[in-house]
Amino acid sequence: MNKIVPPSPLPLIPFVDYGGNGTTLHFLHANGYPPACYQPLTELLATQYHTVGMLLRPLWPNSKPEEVNDWTPFTDDLLKFFGQQKLDSVIGAGHSIGAIVTLRAALKEPGRFRALVLMDPVLFPRYFILEWNLARIFGLGNKIHPLIQGALKRRREFDDLDKVFEGYRRRSIFRFFSDENLRIFINGMTKQKSDGSYELAYSPEWEARVYYTGVWRDLDLWRNLLRLEVPTIIIRGAETDTFWESTARSVEKRNPKIKIVTLEKSTHLLPLERPQEVFEIMQKFLKEHL
């Protein structure tokens, strides 16, 4: 008689458990920024919530950039992760792509979420999405995207993180980081090698692939924003180059229930620059809506 062999369990999606008690809050990191970069914020979140965070595919063992052609697989990963961990009625928080992946998941399975906290999501106006789609169709995406070549040319190995700090401290992009948060950021984006030197923890090839495959499918986000009923706040940086002020106005017009707050002296990197202020804005919103 043939013996029925049960299927092997699916591999568990890797994640970080930041600790804490109470309502589960899921935080999803941005492209190029491993979870350790967000330590000041996640430590604050864990004082109020059981805080966990799935790793995006670029941080999975043996993952390959060519696996993705748009960002929808990341949302499938998130919903699969929720199923694996038996998570329901969570607070969904995310930064940049993490915010978009979380938003898509809430549009697809709203019952999974109690509230959404989207930090400077990668959401552009509809005309911009159409322009990007044309660029990709004509094979110009890698040439015209302002971040792809920079990611591929990024320095990958470092001998001394103190020297990295000195160099980063002079860059205008990090002008709103405290010294402490900048050092945490540098430690979080690198990992030590066996010879004592350091390398990037996040593959530049994966980072470039995520940039290239973004925006492509985002017209559906604009269509579906109308039906978003989950209490949602978007926190944007006053000096962001990603979630524009014009986009904020369009979102408010599309769905007036979505609350948008602009944080002064911050950029697209606001949860890394101003973790205390971001946490306080989140807390105020969540206490009012939960």
XYZ file of C-alpha atoms in Angstrom:
290
model
C 0.000 0.000 0.000
C 1.345 3.448 -0.887
C 2.171 5.696 2.050
C 0.911 9.264 1.773
C 3.778 11.623 2.512
C 2.629 15.046 3.708
C 4.133 17.985 1.846
C 7.189 19.523 3.446
C 6.467 22.769 5.281
C 7.118 25.939 3.323
C 10.279 27.816 4.339
C 9.605 30.391 6.999
C 10.088 33.985 5.898
C 12.895 35.523 7.998
C 11.946 38.302 10.376
C 13.079 40.267 13.395
C 11.244 40.183 16.716
C 12.005 43.479 18.448
C 10.196 42.472 21.642
C 7.520 44.309 23.558
C 4.013 43.396 24.647
C 0.451 44.180 23.696
C -0.932 44.815 20.223
C 1.293 43.516 17.445
C 2.919 46.190 15.295
C 4.630 45.116 12.102
C 7.374 47.433 10.825
C 8.761 46.974 7.307
C 12.085 48.549 6.359
C 13.051 50.468 3.214
C 15.123 49.477 0.189
C 18.813 49.540 1.060
C 18.207 49.982 4.787
C 18.360 46.814 6.920
C 16.192 46.696 10.054
C 19.151 47.414 12.357
C 19.338 50.934 10.911
C 16.007 51.684 12.606
C 17.090 50.706 16.123
C 16.141 54.040 17.788
C 12.602 53.813 16.393
C 12.024 50.100 16.931
C 13.215 50.388 20.545
C 10.570 53.067 21.102
C 7.889 50.989 19.378
C 8.699 47.985 21.557
C 7.883 50.018 24.674
C 4.225 50.076 23.583
C 3.680 47.185 21.165
C 4.872 43.705 20.374
C 6.974 44.792 17.420
C 8.057 42.471 14.620
C 9.338 43.004 11.091
C 9.634 40.741 8.076
C 12.812 41.031 6.027
C 12.372 42.027 2.409
C 13.707 39.528 -0.147
C 17.062 41.298 -0.649
C 17.954 40.164 2.895
C 16.854 36.553 2.436
C 19.567 33.901 2.018
C 20.196 33.002 -1.648
C 17.603 35.419 -3.015
C 18.136 36.668 -6.565
C 17.229 40.135 -7.935
C 15.844 38.688 -11.160
C 13.099 37.022 -9.098
C 11.053 40.224 -9.149
C 9.727 42.345 -12.016
C 7.544 44.618 -9.891
C 6.807 45.096 -6.194
C 3.700 42.929 -5.889
C 5.686 39.808 -4.785
C 6.813 41.718 -1.699
C 3.185 42.207 -0.686
C 2.515 38.509 -1.308
C 5.493 37.780 0.962
C 4.063 39.996 3.702
C 0.642 38.333 3.630
C 2.292 34.920 3.579
C 4.385 35.966 6.582
C 1.260 37.035 8.461
C -0.227 33.615 7.719
C 2.880 31.774 8.869
C 3.010 33.728 12.124
C -0.791 33.728 12.595
C -0.903 37.514 12.752
C -4.231 39.318 12.477
C -5.452 42.766 13.448
C -1.945 44.221 13.413
C -0.768 47.800 13.178
C 1.006 47.944 9.831
C 3.909 50.386 9.683
C 6.524 50.826 6.983
C 9.041 53.202 5.480
C 9.411 53.949 1.762
C 8.877 50.674 -0.122
C 7.915 49.163 3.236
C 5.022 51.623 3.375
C 3.863 50.743 -0.161
C 4.087 46.996 0.467
C 2.052 47.456 3.653
C -0.521 49.640 1.885
C -0.979 47.061 -0.884
C -1.447 44.327 1.729
C -4.135 46.396 3.486
C -5.938 46.994 0.197
C -5.822 43.283 -0.573
C -6.692 41.938 2.909
C -7.944 44.839 5.046
C -9.085 42.523 7.830
C -5.438 41.878 8.710
C -4.930 45.457 9.900
C -6.118 47.684 12.738
C -4.317 50.775 11.443
C -1.606 51.859 8.990
C 1.374 54.142 9.600
C 3.057 54.940 6.276
C 6.349 56.808 6.467
C 7.171 58.729 3.297
C 5.730 56.070 0.959
C 7.074 55.758 -2.581
C 3.908 57.044 -4.201
C 4.172 59.391 -7.165
C 1.539 61.282 -9.197
C -0.212 59.411 -11.997
C 1.514 61.383 -14.763
C 4.899 60.401 -13.288
C 3.898 56.724 -13.214
C 2.903 56.878 -16.885
C 6.212 58.530 -17.790
C 8.155 55.855 -15.921
C 6.172 53.093 -17.614
C 7.055 54.539 -21.027
C 10.711 54.751 -20.035
C 10.728 51.084 -19.050
C 8.930 50.029 -22.230
C 11.605 51.747 -24.324
C 14.440 50.282 -22.247
C 15.499 53.570 -20.661
C 14.749 52.735 -17.037
C 18.314 51.974 -15.958
C 19.583 55.105 -17.666
C 17.155 57.720 -16.396
C 16.395 56.559 -12.849
C 18.442 58.858 -10.588
C 19.254 56.186 -7.981
C 20.060 53.028 -9.949
C 23.580 53.879 -11.082
C 24.376 55.374 -7.693
C 23.384 52.109 -6.010
C 25.515 50.008 -8.359
C 28.523 52.286 -7.895
C 28.170 52.411 -4.128
C 31.251 51.513 -2.139
C 30.755 48.000 -0.771
C 33.653 47.372 1.614
C 35.072 49.424 4.473
C 38.102 49.092 6.729
C 37.081 51.539 9.452
C 33.538 52.579 10.353
C 34.835 55.662 12.167
C 36.154 56.929 8.834
C 32.793 56.129 7.242
C 31.150 58.227 9.946
C 33.504 61.136 9.287
C 32.695 61.009 5.585
C 28.962 60.663 6.067
C 28.888 63.443 8.646
C 29.921 65.907 5.947
C 27.195 64.870 3.490
C 24.111 67.056 3.265
C 21.845 64.018 2.955
C 22.599 63.222 6.610
C 22.185 66.794 7.878
C 19.222 65.938 10.113
C 20.847 62.882 11.740
C 22.224 63.196 15.239
C 25.734 61.784 15.642
C 24.327 58.873 17.631
C 21.683 57.989 15.059
C 24.186 58.293 12.221
C 26.517 55.804 13.918
C 23.600 53.410 14.476
C 22.682 53.800 10.805
C 26.239 52.993 9.656
C 26.462 49.954 11.946
C 23.078 48.776 10.693
C 23.909 49.009 7.007
C 27.143 47.010 7.350
C 28.237 43.603 8.573
C 31.677 42.526 9.700
C 33.714 40.086 7.621
C 36.027 37.369 8.907
C 39.096 39.557 8.360
C 37.684 42.343 10.559
C 36.684 44.651 7.706
C 33.082 45.510 6.848
C 30.774 45.156 3.862
C 27.299 46.324 2.960
C 24.603 44.086 4.413
C 22.223 44.942 1.565
C 23.271 43.969 -1.956
C 23.639 46.956 -4.342
C 22.357 44.720 -7.150
C 19.191 44.066 -5.183
C 18.880 47.737 -4.267
C 19.122 48.744 -7.935
C 16.603 46.060 -8.941
C 14.090 47.327 -6.407
C 14.469 50.866 -7.753
C 14.039 49.643 -11.319
C 10.926 47.556 -10.623
C 9.135 50.190 -8.538
C 6.274 52.505 -9.620
C 5.507 50.184 -12.583
C 2.167 48.925 -11.180
C 1.185 51.895 -9.044
C -1.780 53.235 -11.000
C -3.860 50.600 -9.216
C -2.916 52.194 -5.891
C -4.550 55.446 -6.975
C -7.664 53.581 -8.124
C -7.946 51.608 -4.888
C -7.209 54.413 -2.412
C -10.898 55.315 -2.617
C -11.893 52.118 -0.837
C -9.228 52.168 1.915
C -11.147 52.042 5.211
C -8.337 51.072 7.583
C -7.394 54.106 9.754
C -4.287 55.461 8.024
C -1.706 58.151 8.657
C 1.051 59.175 6.264
C 4.056 60.907 7.834
C 6.155 62.772 5.266
C 9.389 64.710 5.516
C 9.115 68.443 4.870
C 12.179 68.194 2.597
C 11.415 64.809 1.035
C 12.128 64.123 -2.618
C 9.758 61.138 -2.652
C 6.283 61.798 -1.244
C 5.756 65.230 -2.751
C 3.470 67.922 -1.384
C 1.414 67.715 -4.586
C 1.030 63.969 -4.015
C -0.153 64.608 -0.472
C -2.856 66.945 -1.781
C -3.953 64.361 -4.339
C -4.153 61.631 -1.683
C -6.249 63.864 0.589
C -8.577 64.617 -2.313
C -8.800 60.944 -3.260
C -9.490 59.742 0.281
C -10.088 62.471 2.893
C -10.036 59.849 5.669
C -6.262 59.446 5.259
C -4.425 61.739 7.662
C -1.190 63.325 6.416
C 1.357 64.946 8.726
C 4.481 66.771 7.546
C 7.480 66.640 9.877
C 9.789 69.656 9.748
C 13.568 69.316 9.411
C 13.312 65.876 7.850
C 13.686 64.203 4.453
C 12.669 60.851 2.980
C 14.786 59.320 5.785
C 12.604 60.748 8.567
C 12.260 57.567 10.706
C 16.060 57.380 10.797
C 16.537 61.126 11.320
C 13.743 61.912 13.786
C 12.690 58.636 15.469
C 11.360 60.281 18.636
C 9.160 62.733 16.736
C 7.910 60.003 14.372
C 7.051 57.817 17.359
C 5.142 60.642 19.050
C 3.112 61.335 15.886
C 2.328 57.630 15.591
C 1.271 57.400 19.228
C -1.047 60.371 19.002
C -2.747 58.949 15.908
C -3.029 55.396 17.225
C -4.446 56.493 20.573
C -7.124 58.481 18.751
C -8.101 55.704 16.328
C -7.704 52.396 18.179
